[in-house]
PDB file of C-alpha atoms and ligand atoms in Angstrom:
ATOM      1  CA  MET B 983      18.437 -11.556 -35.907  1.00 95.00           C
ATOM      2  CA  THR B 984      14.775 -11.405 -34.812  1.00 96.00           C
ATOM      3  CA  PRO B 985      13.442 -12.113 -31.307  1.00 97.00           C
ATOM      4  CA  ALA B 986      12.130 -15.479 -32.601  1.00 97.00           C
ATOM      5  CA  GLU B 987      15.577 -16.441 -33.902  1.00 97.00           C
ATOM      6  CA  PHE B 988      17.223 -15.380 -30.661  1.00 98.00           C
ATOM      7  CA  LEU B 989      14.751 -17.508 -28.676  1.00 98.00           C
ATOM      8  CA  ARG B 990      15.173 -20.482 -30.996  1.00 97.00           C
ATOM      9  CA  ASN B 991      18.981 -20.259 -30.811  1.00 97.00           C
ATOM     10  CA  HIS B 992      19.087 -20.131 -26.994  1.00 97.00           C
ATOM     11  CA  PRO B 993      16.720 -22.743 -25.529  1.00 97.00           C
ATOM     12  CA  GLY B 994      16.777 -22.623 -21.729  1.00 97.00           C
ATOM     13  CA  LEU B 995      17.380 -18.862 -21.586  1.00 98.00           C
ATOM     14  CA  VAL B 996      16.391 -16.653 -18.642  1.00 98.00           C
ATOM     15  CA  VAL B 997      14.013 -13.695 -19.140  1.00 98.00           C
ATOM     16  CA  LEU B 998      14.177 -10.589 -16.945  1.00 98.00           C
ATOM     17  CA  THR B 999      11.054  -8.417 -17.092  1.00 98.00           C
ATOM     18  CA  GLY B1000      10.182  -4.902 -15.902  1.00 97.00           C
ATOM     19  CA  ALA B1001       7.315  -2.445 -15.783  1.00 94.00           C
ATOM     20  CA  GLY B1002       7.098  -2.189 -19.600  1.00 96.00           C
ATOM     21  CA  ILE B1003       5.679  -5.704 -19.895  1.00 97.00           C
ATOM     22  CA  SER B1004       2.676  -4.682 -17.781  1.00 96.00           C
ATOM     23  CA  ALA B1005       2.059  -1.356 -19.565  1.00 93.00           C
ATOM     24  CA  ALA B1006      -0.468  -3.057 -21.883  1.00 95.00           C
ATOM     25  CA  SER B1007      -2.301  -4.291 -18.774  1.00 95.00           C
ATOM     26  CA  GLY B1008      -2.893  -0.664 -17.782  1.00 91.00           C
ATOM     27  CA  ILE B1009      -0.177  -0.285 -15.123  1.00 90.00           C
ATOM     28  CA  PRO B1010       2.008   2.789 -15.708  1.00 81.00           C
ATOM     29  CA  THR B1011       5.830   2.554 -15.887  1.00 79.00           C
ATOM     30  CA  TYR B1012       8.238   4.762 -13.927  1.00 75.00           C
ATOM     31  CA  ARG B1013      10.297   5.846 -16.900  1.00 74.00           C
ATOM     32  CA  ASP B1014       9.451   6.820 -20.446  1.00 72.00           C
ATOM     33  CA  HIS B1015      11.254   5.483 -23.524  1.00 76.00           C
ATOM     34  CA  GLU B1016      14.117   7.977 -23.118  1.00 75.00           C
ATOM     35  CA  GLY B1017      14.670   6.855 -19.551  1.00 71.00           C
ATOM     36  CA  ALA B1018      13.151  10.024 -18.041  1.00 74.00           C
ATOM     37  CA  TRP B1019      11.337   9.668 -14.721  1.00 68.00           C
ATOM     38  CA  ARG B1020       7.590  10.246 -15.147  1.00 65.00           C
ATOM     39  CA  GLY B1021       7.212  12.142 -11.890  1.00 62.00           C
ATOM     40  CA  ALA B1022       5.792   9.805  -9.224  1.00 64.00           C
ATOM     41  CA  THR B1023       7.960   9.578  -6.098  1.00 72.00           C
ATOM     42  CA  PRO B1024       7.910   6.022  -4.750  1.00 79.00           C
ATOM     43  CA  MET B1025       8.085   5.224  -1.043  1.00 83.00           C
ATOM     44  CA  GLN B1026      11.570   4.625   0.372  1.00 90.00           C
ATOM     45  CA  HIS B1027      12.127   1.705   2.740  1.00 92.00           C
ATOM     46  CA  ALA B1028      13.542   3.820   5.602  1.00 93.00           C
ATOM     47  CA  ALA B1029      10.743   6.390   5.292  1.00 92.00           C
ATOM     48  CA  PHE B1030       8.105   3.636   5.608  1.00 93.00           C
ATOM     49  CA  VAL B1031       9.539   1.828   8.622  1.00 93.00           C
ATOM     50  CA  THR B1032      10.455   4.927  10.640  1.00 93.00           C
ATOM     51  CA  SER B1033       7.374   7.146  10.320  1.00 92.00           C
ATOM     52  CA  GLU B1034       3.718   6.421  11.031  1.00 92.00           C
ATOM     53  CA  ASP B1035       2.728   9.489   9.010  1.00 89.00           C
ATOM     54  CA  ASN B1036       4.554   8.101   5.984  1.00 90.00           C
ATOM     55  CA  ARG B1037       2.830   4.730   6.448  1.00 93.00           C
ATOM     56  CA  ARG B1038      -0.530   6.495   6.676  1.00 90.00           C
ATOM     57  CA  ARG B1039       0.189   8.300   3.388  1.00 86.00           C
ATOM     58  CA  TYR B1040       1.475   5.111   1.768  1.00 90.00           C
ATOM     59  CA  TRP B1041      -1.595   3.054   2.696  1.00 91.00           C
ATOM     60  CA  ALA B1042      -4.017   5.813   1.648  1.00 86.00           C
ATOM     61  CA  ARG B1043      -2.412   5.896  -1.816  1.00 84.00           C
ATOM     62  CA  SER B1044      -2.094   2.134  -1.949  1.00 87.00           C
ATOM     63  CA  ALA B1045      -5.802   1.675  -1.123  1.00 85.00           C
ATOM     64  CA  ILE B1046      -6.582   3.401  -4.434  1.00 84.00           C
ATOM     65  CA  GLY B1047      -3.634   2.041  -6.451  1.00 83.00           C
ATOM     66  CA  TRP B1048      -4.354  -1.526  -5.338  1.00 87.00           C
ATOM     67  CA  ARG B1049      -7.754  -1.503  -7.035  1.00 84.00           C
ATOM     68  CA  ARG B1050      -6.047  -1.083 -10.397  1.00 84.00           C
ATOM     69  CA  ILE B1051      -3.436  -3.773  -9.679  1.00 89.00           C
ATOM     70  CA  ALA B1052      -6.066  -6.228  -8.400  1.00 91.00           C
ATOM     71  CA  GLY B1053      -8.226  -5.570 -11.477  1.00 92.00           C
ATOM     72  CA  ALA B1054      -5.364  -5.834 -14.002  1.00 95.00           C
ATOM     73  CA  ARG B1055      -5.148  -8.887 -16.233  1.00 97.00           C
ATOM     74  CA  PRO B1056      -2.079 -10.514 -17.810  1.00 98.00           C
ATOM     75  CA  ASN B1057      -1.573  -9.449 -21.428  1.00 98.00           C
ATOM     76  CA  ASP B1058      -0.246 -11.279 -24.508  1.00 98.00           C
ATOM     77  CA  ALA B1059       3.375 -10.813 -23.385  1.00 98.00           C
ATOM     78  CA  HIS B1060       2.785 -12.563 -20.038  1.00 98.00           C
ATOM     79  CA  ARG B1061       0.887 -15.338 -21.824  1.00 98.00           C
ATOM     80  CA  ALA B1062       3.571 -15.759 -24.502  1.00 98.00           C
ATOM     81  CA  LEU B1063       6.219 -16.257 -21.789  1.00 98.00           C
ATOM     82  CA  VAL B1064       4.101 -19.081 -20.338  1.00 98.00           C
ATOM     83  CA  GLY B1065       3.947 -20.618 -23.832  1.00 97.00           C
ATOM     84  CA  LEU B1066       7.709 -20.262 -24.235  1.00 98.00           C
ATOM     85  CA  GLU B1067       8.230 -21.971 -20.870  1.00 98.00           C
ATOM     86  CA  THR B1068       5.985 -24.854 -21.917  1.00 96.00           C
ATOM     87  CA  ALA B1069       7.937 -25.122 -25.176  1.00 96.00           C
ATOM     88  CA  GLY B1070      11.181 -25.486 -23.179  1.00 96.00           C
ATOM     89  CA  ILE B1071      12.671 -22.234 -24.449  1.00 97.00           C
ATOM     90  CA  VAL B1072      12.368 -20.133 -21.285  1.00 98.00           C
ATOM     91  CA  SER B1073      13.798 -21.807 -18.162  1.00 98.00           C
ATOM     92  CA  LEU B1074      13.080 -18.989 -15.692  1.00 98.00           C
ATOM     93  CA  VAL B1075      11.283 -15.640 -15.633  1.00 98.00           C
ATOM     94  CA  VAL B1076      12.735 -13.114 -13.201  1.00 98.00           C
ATOM     95  CA  THR B1077      10.503 -10.092 -12.760  1.00 98.00           C
ATOM     96  CA  GLN B1078      11.155  -6.741 -11.133  1.00 97.00           C
ATOM     97  CA  ASN B1079       7.401  -6.142 -11.155  1.00 96.00           C
ATOM     98  CA  VAL B1080       5.272  -6.344  -8.042  1.00 95.00           C
ATOM     99  CA  ASP B1081       1.904  -6.656  -9.808  1.00 95.00           C
ATOM    100  CA  GLY B1082       1.669 -10.472  -9.667  1.00 96.00           C
ATOM    101  CA  LEU B1083       0.704 -10.700 -13.368  1.00 97.00           C
ATOM    102  CA  HIS B1084       3.261 -13.390 -14.318  1.00 98.00           C
ATOM    103  CA  ALA B1085       1.962 -15.605 -11.517  1.00 97.00           C
ATOM    104  CA  ARG B1086      -1.643 -14.940 -12.551  1.00 97.00           C
ATOM    105  CA  ALA B1087      -0.763 -15.859 -16.147  1.00 98.00           C
ATOM    106  CA  GLY B1088       0.489 -19.235 -14.884  1.00 98.00           C
ATOM    107  CA  GLN B1089       4.296 -18.846 -15.121  1.00 98.00           C
ATOM    108  CA  ARG B1090       5.696 -21.768 -13.162  1.00 98.00           C
ATOM    109  CA  ASN B1091       9.404 -21.010 -12.917  1.00 98.00           C
ATOM    110  CA  LEU B1092       9.225 -17.479 -11.595  1.00 98.00           C
ATOM    111  CA  VAL B1093      11.229 -15.292  -9.227  1.00 98.00           C
ATOM    112  CA  GLU B1094       9.526 -12.085  -8.121  1.00 98.00           C
ATOM    113  CA  LEU B1095      12.738 -10.223  -7.350  1.00 97.00           C
ATOM    114  CA  HIS B1096      11.022  -7.307  -5.626  1.00 96.00           C
ATOM    115  CA  GLY B1097       8.152  -9.323  -4.132  1.00 96.00           C
ATOM    116  CA  SER B1098       4.444  -8.910  -4.753  1.00 95.00           C
ATOM    117  CA  LEU B1099       1.790  -6.434  -3.650  1.00 93.00           C
ATOM    118  CA  GLU B1100      -0.599  -9.360  -3.185  1.00 91.00           C
ATOM    119  CA  ARG B1101       0.995 -10.290   0.141  1.00 92.00           C
ATOM    120  CA  VAL B1102       1.384  -8.282   3.357  1.00 96.00           C
ATOM    121  CA  THR B1103       3.738  -9.254   6.194  1.00 96.00           C
ATOM    122  CA  CYS B1104       4.289  -8.175   9.802  1.00 96.00           C
ATOM    123  CA  LEU B1105       7.776  -6.693  10.235  1.00 95.00           C
ATOM    124  CA  ASN B1106       7.825  -7.856  13.868  1.00 95.00           C
ATOM    125  CA  CYS B1107       6.551 -11.477  13.940  1.00 96.00           C
ATOM    126  CA  GLY B1108       6.505 -12.329  10.220  1.00 94.00           C
ATOM    127  CA  ALA B1109       2.789 -13.238  10.132  1.00 95.00           C
ATOM    128  CA  GLY B1110       1.240 -12.855   6.695  1.00 93.00           C
ATOM    129  CA  GLU B1111      -2.072 -11.331   5.738  1.00 91.00           C
ATOM    130  CA  SER B1112      -3.887 -11.069   2.412  1.00 91.00           C
ATOM    131  CA  ARG B1113      -3.879  -7.698   0.672  1.00 92.00           C
ATOM    132  CA  GLU B1114      -7.656  -7.994   0.192  1.00 91.00           C
ATOM    133  CA  ARG B1115      -8.175  -8.191   3.966  1.00 92.00           C
ATOM    134  CA  VAL B1116      -5.915  -5.163   4.461  1.00 93.00           C
ATOM    135  CA  GLN B1117      -7.963  -3.335   1.824  1.00 90.00           C
ATOM    136  CA  GLU B1118     -11.155  -3.953   3.834  1.00 91.00           C
ATOM    137  CA  ARG B1119      -9.494  -2.594   6.962  1.00 91.00           C
ATOM    138  CA  LEU B1120      -8.256   0.520   5.159  1.00 90.00           C
ATOM    139  CA  VAL B1121     -11.660   1.353   3.741  1.00 88.00           C
ATOM    140  CA  THR B1122     -13.350   0.717   7.106  1.00 89.00           C
ATOM    141  CA  SER B1123     -10.910   3.139   8.778  1.00 86.00           C
ATOM    142  CA  CYS B1124     -11.504   5.776   6.082  1.00 83.00           C
ATOM    143  CA  PRO B1125     -14.788   5.276   4.163  1.00 83.00           C
ATOM    144  CA  ALA B1126     -13.962   8.282   1.921  1.00 79.00           C
ATOM    145  CA  LEU B1127     -11.458   5.998   0.151  1.00 76.00           C
ATOM    146  CA  ALA B1128     -14.218   3.701  -1.101  1.00 76.00           C
ATOM    147  CA  GLY B1129     -15.586   5.884  -3.872  1.00 72.00           C
ATOM    148  CA  LEU B1130     -12.463   7.938  -4.528  1.00 67.00           C
ATOM    149  CA  ALA B1131     -11.336   8.137  -8.152  1.00 67.00           C
ATOM    150  CA  ALA B1132      -7.664   9.144  -8.107  1.00 60.00           C
ATOM    151  CA  GLU B1133      -5.011   9.236 -10.783  1.00 61.00           C
ATOM    152  CA  ALA B1134      -3.184   5.867 -10.890  1.00 60.00           C
ATOM    153  CA  ARG B1135       0.590   5.913 -10.600  1.00 60.00           C
ATOM    154  CA  PRO B1136       3.142   3.110 -11.031  1.00 58.00           C
ATOM    155  CA  ASP B1137       3.733   0.382  -8.489  1.00 59.00           C
ATOM    156  CA  GLY B1138       0.177   0.244  -7.092  1.00 58.00           C
ATOM    157  CA  ASP B1139       0.415   3.908  -6.138  1.00 59.00           C
ATOM    158  CA  ALA B1140      -2.090   6.747  -6.670  1.00 59.00           C
ATOM    159  CA  THR B1141      -2.498  10.428  -5.903  1.00 64.00           C
ATOM    160  CA  VAL B1142      -4.598  11.013  -2.755  1.00 63.00           C
ATOM    161  CA  ALA B1143      -5.150  14.394  -1.072  1.00 65.00           C
ATOM    162  CA  ASP B1144      -3.527  14.823   2.359  1.00 68.00           C
ATOM    163  CA  ASP B1145      -6.807  15.613   4.133  1.00 70.00           C
ATOM    164  CA  ILE B1146      -8.201  12.224   3.068  1.00 72.00           C
ATOM    165  CA  ALA B1147      -4.941  10.399   3.858  1.00 69.00           C
ATOM    166  CA  ARG B1148      -5.059  11.815   7.410  1.00 75.00           C
ATOM    167  CA  GLY B1149      -8.205   9.766   8.092  1.00 78.00           C
ATOM    168  CA  VAL B1150      -6.463   6.432   7.387  1.00 84.00           C
ATOM    169  CA  THR B1151      -5.277   4.127  10.178  1.00 88.00           C
ATOM    170  CA  PRO B1152      -2.134   2.273   9.024  1.00 91.00           C
ATOM    171  CA  PRO B1153      -2.935  -1.446   9.458  1.00 93.00           C
ATOM    172  CA  SER B1154      -1.093  -3.318  12.197  1.00 93.00           C
ATOM    173  CA  CYS B1155      -0.611  -7.032  12.820  1.00 94.00           C
ATOM    174  CA  ASP B1156      -3.635  -8.825  14.340  1.00 91.00           C
ATOM    175  CA  ARG B1157      -1.321 -11.139  16.208  1.00 94.00           C
ATOM    176  CA  CYS B1158       1.306  -8.832  17.769  1.00 96.00           C
ATOM    177  CA  GLY B1159       0.406  -5.249  16.821  1.00 94.00           C
ATOM    178  CA  GLY B1160       3.580  -4.888  14.706  1.00 96.00           C
ATOM    179  CA  ILE B1161       3.925  -2.818  11.544  1.00 95.00           C
ATOM    180  CA  LEU B1162       2.383  -4.408   8.441  1.00 96.00           C
ATOM    181  CA  MET B1163       4.275  -3.892   5.199  1.00 96.00           C
ATOM    182  CA  PRO B1164       3.489  -5.080   1.692  1.00 95.00           C
ATOM    183  CA  ASP B1165       5.798  -7.929   0.732  1.00 94.00           C
ATOM    184  CA  VAL B1166       7.713  -5.733  -1.689  1.00 94.00           C
ATOM    185  CA  VAL B1167      11.237  -4.354  -1.758  1.00 93.00           C
ATOM    186  CA  PHE B1168      10.872  -0.584  -1.580  1.00 91.00           C
ATOM    187  CA  PHE B1169      13.538   1.697  -3.014  1.00 87.00           C
ATOM    188  CA  GLY B1170      16.425   1.597  -0.534  1.00 89.00           C
ATOM    189  CA  GLY B1171      15.435  -1.891   0.676  1.00 91.00           C
ATOM    190  CA  ALA B1172      17.366  -5.122   0.081  1.00 92.00           C
ATOM    191  CA  VAL B1173      16.370  -8.004  -2.214  1.00 94.00           C
ATOM    192  CA  PRO B1174      16.237 -11.201  -0.074  1.00 94.00           C
ATOM    193  CA  ARG B1175      19.444 -13.206  -0.499  1.00 95.00           C
ATOM    194  CA  GLU B1176      17.756 -16.494  -1.465  1.00 96.00           C
ATOM    195  CA  ARG B1177      16.122 -14.826  -4.491  1.00 96.00           C
ATOM    196  CA  VAL B1178      19.460 -13.428  -5.684  1.00 95.00           C
ATOM    197  CA  THR B1179      21.131 -16.823  -5.175  1.00 96.00           C
ATOM    198  CA  ARG B1180      18.437 -18.665  -7.155  1.00 97.00           C
ATOM    199  CA  VAL B1181      18.632 -16.218 -10.052  1.00 97.00           C
ATOM    200  CA  SER B1182      22.438 -16.203 -10.107  1.00 96.00           C
ATOM    201  CA  ALA B1183      22.483 -20.014 -10.253  1.00 96.00           C
ATOM    202  CA  ALA B1184      19.959 -20.006 -13.123  1.00 97.00           C
ATOM    203  CA  LEU B1185      22.057 -17.456 -15.025  1.00 97.00           C
ATOM    204  CA  GLU B1186      25.154 -19.643 -14.643  1.00 95.00           C
ATOM    205  CA  ARG B1187      23.325 -22.478 -16.438  1.00 95.00           C
ATOM    206  CA  ALA B1188      21.401 -20.416 -18.993  1.00 97.00           C
ATOM    207  CA  PRO B1189      22.723 -19.853 -22.528  1.00 98.00           C
ATOM    208  CA  ALA B1190      21.464 -16.243 -22.695  1.00 98.00           C
ATOM    209  CA  LEU B1191      19.458 -13.502 -20.984  1.00 98.00           C
ATOM    210  CA  LEU B1192      16.548 -11.642 -22.572  1.00 98.00           C
ATOM    211  CA  ILE B1193      15.417  -8.338 -21.010  1.00 98.00           C
ATOM    212  CA  VAL B1194      11.762  -7.422 -21.621  1.00 98.00           C
ATOM    213  CA  GLY B1195      10.258  -4.007 -20.792  1.00 97.00           C
ATOM    214  CA  SER B1196      12.884  -2.704 -18.374  1.00 96.00           C
ATOM    215  CA  SER B1197      15.125   0.355 -18.422  1.00 95.00           C
ATOM    216  CA  LEU B1198      17.441  -1.558 -16.019  1.00 96.00           C
ATOM    217  CA  VAL B1199      17.979   1.692 -14.142  1.00 92.00           C
ATOM    218  CA  VAL B1200      17.282  -0.132 -10.867  1.00 92.00           C
ATOM    219  CA  TYR B1201      20.547  -1.781  -9.803  1.00 92.00           C
ATOM    220  CA  SER B1202      19.126  -5.168  -8.722  1.00 91.00           C
ATOM    221  CA  GLY B1203      18.002  -5.767 -12.326  1.00 95.00           C
ATOM    222  CA  PHE B1204      21.049  -4.209 -13.978  1.00 97.00           C
ATOM    223  CA  ARG B1205      23.477  -6.369 -12.007  1.00 96.00           C
ATOM    224  CA  LEU B1206      21.849  -9.549 -13.387  1.00 97.00           C
ATOM    225  CA  ALA B1207      22.416  -8.293 -16.928  1.00 98.00           C
ATOM    226  CA  ARG B1208      26.003  -7.456 -16.011  1.00 97.00           C
ATOM    227  CA  GLN B1209      26.530 -10.914 -14.473  1.00 97.00           C
ATOM    228  CA  ALA B1210      25.285 -12.657 -17.620  1.00 97.00           C
ATOM    229  CA  HIS B1211      27.461 -10.455 -19.815  1.00 98.00           C
ATOM    230  CA  ALA B1212      30.533 -11.030 -17.622  1.00 97.00           C
ATOM    231  CA  ALA B1213      29.948 -14.798 -17.963  1.00 96.00           C
ATOM    232  CA  GLY B1214      30.088 -14.446 -21.739  1.00 97.00           C
ATOM    233  CA  ARG B1215      26.339 -14.945 -22.325  1.00 97.00           C
ATOM    234  CA  PRO B1216      24.544 -12.865 -24.945  1.00 98.00           C
ATOM    235  CA  VAL B1217      22.225 -10.299 -23.354  1.00 98.00           C
ATOM    236  CA  ALA B1218      19.434  -8.988 -25.603  1.00 98.00           C
ATOM    237  CA  ALA B1219      16.610  -6.525 -24.930  1.00 98.00           C
ATOM    238  CA  LEU B1220      13.064  -6.295 -26.179  1.00 98.00           C
ATOM    239  CA  ASN B1221      12.398  -2.788 -24.951  1.00 97.00           C
ATOM    240  CA  LEU B1222      10.875   0.279 -26.550  1.00 96.00           C
ATOM    241  CA  GLY B1223      13.282   2.619 -24.813  1.00 95.00           C
ATOM    242  CA  VAL B1224      16.907   2.989 -23.836  1.00 96.00           C
ATOM    243  CA  THR B1225      18.394   0.713 -21.168  1.00 96.00           C
ATOM    244  CA  ARG B1226      21.308   0.991 -18.782  1.00 96.00           C
ATOM    245  CA  ALA B1227      22.877  -2.058 -20.478  1.00 97.00           C
ATOM    246  CA  ASP B1228      22.728  -0.675 -24.046  1.00 97.00           C
ATOM    247  CA  GLU B1229      26.521  -0.691 -24.446  1.00 97.00           C
ATOM    248  CA  PHE B1230      26.777  -4.472 -24.027  1.00 98.00           C
ATOM    249  CA  LEU B1231      23.494  -5.688 -25.549  1.00 98.00           C
ATOM    250  CA  SER B1232      23.972  -8.177 -28.374  1.00 98.00           C
ATOM    251  CA  HIS B1233      20.583  -7.114 -29.808  1.00 98.00           C
ATOM    252  CA  HIS B1234      18.077  -4.411 -28.953  1.00 98.00           C
ATOM    253  CA  TRP B1235      14.625  -4.709 -30.519  1.00 98.00           C
ATOM    254  CA  ARG B1236      12.636  -1.537 -29.943  1.00 97.00           C
ATOM    255  CA  GLN B1237       9.343  -3.347 -30.281  1.00 97.00           C
ATOM    256  CA  ASP B1238       6.200  -3.672 -28.215  1.00 97.00           C
ATOM    257  CA  ALA B1239       6.679  -6.599 -25.818  1.00 98.00           C
ATOM    258  CA  ALA B1240       3.244  -8.142 -26.360  1.00 97.00           C
ATOM    259  CA  ASP B1241       3.377  -7.984 -30.174  1.00 97.00           C
ATOM    260  CA  ALA B1242       6.946  -9.252 -30.386  1.00 98.00           C
ATOM    261  CA  LEU B1243       6.655 -12.117 -27.890  1.00 98.00           C
ATOM    262  CA  ALA B1244       3.276 -13.325 -29.154  1.00 97.00           C
ATOM    263  CA  GLY B1245       4.589 -13.136 -32.740  1.00 97.00           C
ATOM    264  CA  ALA B1246       7.777 -14.995 -31.839  1.00 97.00           C
ATOM    265  CA  LEU B1247       5.870 -17.773 -30.073  1.00 97.00           C
ATOM    266  CA  GLU B1248       3.562 -18.175 -33.051  1.00 96.00           C
ATOM    267  CA  GLU B1249       6.552 -18.344 -35.386  1.00 95.00           C
ATOM    268  CA  LEU B1250       8.324 -20.927 -33.243  1.00 94.00           C
ATOM    269  CA  ARG B1251       5.192 -23.057 -32.963  1.00 91.00           C
ATOM    270  CA  ALA B1252       4.735 -22.978 -36.720  1.00 91.00           C
ATOM    271  CA  GLY B1253       8.392 -23.912 -37.126  1.00 83.00           C
ATOM    272  CA  GLU B1254       8.725 -21.308 -39.857  1.00 56.00           C
ATOM    273  CA  PRO B1255      12.116 -19.847 -40.603  1.00 52.00           C
ATOM    274  CA  ALA B1256      12.287 -16.509 -38.784  1.00 46.00           C
ATOM    275  CA  GLN B1257      12.448 -13.413 -40.983  1.00 46.00           C
ATOM    276  CA  VAL B1258      15.311 -11.012 -40.520  1.00 40.00           C
ATOM    277  CA  HIS B1259      13.709  -7.826 -39.298  1.00 39.00           C
ATOM    278  CA  PRO B1260      15.280  -4.685 -40.756  1.00 39.00           C
ATOM    279  CA  ALA B1261      15.196  -2.937 -37.383  1.00 38.00           C
ATOM    280  CA  GLY B1262      16.363  -6.016 -35.554  1.00 36.00           C
ATOM    281  CA  ILE B1263      20.010  -5.413 -34.888  1.00 35.00           C
ATOM    282  CA  ARG B1264      21.084  -2.881 -32.333  1.00 31.00           C
ATOM    283  CA  SER B1265      18.535  -0.282 -33.364  1.00 29.00           C
TER     284      SER B1265
HETATM  285  P1  NAD S 613      11.017   1.425 -15.913  1.00 68.71           P
HETATM  286  O1  NAD S 613       9.751   2.202 -15.732  1.00 68.71           O
HETATM  287  O2  NAD S 613      12.293   2.033 -15.429  1.00 68.71           O
HETATM  288  O3  NAD S 613      11.232   1.094 -17.469  1.00 68.71           O
HETATM  289  C1  NAD S 613      10.195   0.584 -18.261  1.00 68.71           C
HETATM  290  C2  NAD S 613      10.753   0.343 -19.659  1.00 68.71           C
HETATM  291  O4  NAD S 613       9.776  -0.351 -20.420  1.00 68.71           O
HETATM  292  C3  NAD S 613      11.101   1.628 -20.417  1.00 68.71           C
HETATM  293  O5  NAD S 613      12.432   1.549 -20.894  1.00 68.71           O
HETATM  294  C4  NAD S 613      10.099   1.656 -21.577  1.00 68.71           C
HETATM  295  O6  NAD S 613      10.684   2.163 -22.776  1.00 68.71           O
HETATM  296  C5  NAD S 613       9.760   0.182 -21.742  1.00 68.71           C
HETATM  297  N1  NAD S 613       8.420  -0.084 -22.265  1.00 68.71           N
HETATM  298  C6  NAD S 613       7.259   0.562 -21.983  1.00 68.71           C
HETATM  299  N2  NAD S 613       6.227  -0.004 -22.631  1.00 68.71           N
HETATM  300  C7  NAD S 613       6.746  -1.045 -23.336  1.00 68.71           C
HETATM  301  C8  NAD S 613       6.173  -2.022 -24.205  1.00 68.71           C
HETATM  302  N3  NAD S 613       4.858  -2.038 -24.464  1.00 68.71           N
HETATM  303  N4  NAD S 613       7.003  -2.945 -24.761  1.00 68.71           N
HETATM  304  C9  NAD S 613       8.352  -2.926 -24.525  1.00 68.71           C
HETATM  305  N5  NAD S 613       8.930  -2.020 -23.728  1.00 68.71           N
HETATM  306  C10 NAD S 613       8.144  -1.095 -23.124  1.00 68.71           C
HETATM  307  O7  NAD S 613      10.744  -0.001 -15.254  1.00 68.71           O
HETATM  308  P2  NAD S 613      11.745  -1.028 -14.585  1.00 68.71           P
HETATM  309  O8  NAD S 613      13.013  -1.115 -15.334  1.00 68.71           O
HETATM  310  O9  NAD S 613      10.942  -2.240 -14.335  1.00 68.71           O
HETATM  311  O10 NAD S 613      12.130  -0.375 -13.162  1.00 68.71           O
HETATM  312  C11 NAD S 613      11.154   0.183 -12.331  1.00 68.71           C
HETATM  313  C12 NAD S 613      11.060  -0.431 -10.918  1.00 68.71           C
HETATM  314  O11 NAD S 613       9.790  -0.050 -10.393  1.00 68.71           O
HETATM  315  C13 NAD S 613      11.082  -1.926 -10.863  1.00 68.71           C
HETATM  316  O12 NAD S 613      12.016  -2.282  -9.912  1.00 68.71           O
HETATM  317  C14 NAD S 613       9.692  -2.360 -10.384  1.00 68.71           C
HETATM  318  O13 NAD S 613       9.754  -3.042  -9.149  1.00 68.71           O
HETATM  319  C15 NAD S 613       8.946  -1.108 -10.101  1.00 68.71           C
HETATM  320  N6  NAD S 613       7.679  -0.965 -10.881  1.00 68.71           N
HETATM  321  C16 NAD S 613       6.835  -2.018 -10.995  1.00 68.71           C
HETATM  322  C17 NAD S 613       5.675  -1.892 -11.735  1.00 68.71           C
HETATM  323  C18 NAD S 613       4.779  -3.106 -11.847  1.00 68.71           C
HETATM  324  O14 NAD S 613       4.808  -3.969 -10.986  1.00 68.71           O
HETATM  325  N7  NAD S 613       4.007  -3.215 -12.932  1.00 68.71           N
HETATM  326  C19 NAD S 613       5.345  -0.682 -12.346  1.00 68.71           C
HETATM  327  C20 NAD S 613       6.237   0.405 -12.199  1.00 68.71           C
HETATM  328  C21 NAD S 613       7.409   0.257 -11.461  1.00 68.71           C
END
């Protein structure tokens, strides 16, 4: 079965995406195709909230990493998912990504499971602030950040030398002076309950789940795949590398997400019979 056939056979399916779908937009993934960690150490929730030094380091790196996220554009895979939603084939996109690219592409039924780097919230009073405004404050506190070219890392992160990071003032809330945190779930943090409830309800109704560009190593994504499988729904993956759900996938297409989704949408629009791809079944 090809991705186009799978989509055609399961109208109303849910799609779960990960870092791989944004790789073609220039944002690095955490893991390579064999599931090996690429080396960047992401911020842990407890480390961020308990230490001002850690927040200083986080914001210094984020000031550089954010430029790449803010400048990234949705690619053909994001756009194809919008087309598949319009065609009534995709009922909901659930993304583990924090880059905001599905929203920028125009996906209407979307759950950003781990939040979005585009928003910043006060941990004390809950006031929100735009990431752009925070960026201005960071660069004002440490002008050396403005022209710095640093190696981009996943998740809006970048490598920044400690002596530069030391010059950064971690932004605090204008209203109450509380700690500002990007509206993302860091490693070790909890996904808000209402997001989990909405996704679980959608999975109950959906005929299938399609994973796109995720190793599913992170538990909050893996458990959705496990829930769909336990409910007797086919779970398929369009992912170049191995996934944590490989043992129960009905199909695993090791294809590039943008090529495969754009091709499938074109095929469905043309109403042509899908071709059986030789590498299609549990490669
Ligand atoms: P991951 O890095 O663990 O896995 C990415 C997967 O995508 C790999 O299995 C890889 O083989 C596959 N892949 C890479 N390029 C592909 C392509 N062109 N087509 C199809 N597949 C491709 O990512 P994950 O499973 O999303 O987990 C990482 C966590 O880190 C997530 O929770 C997410 O919040 C965060 N993260 C987000 C971003 C982002 O927002 N863009 C980037 C890195 C990490």
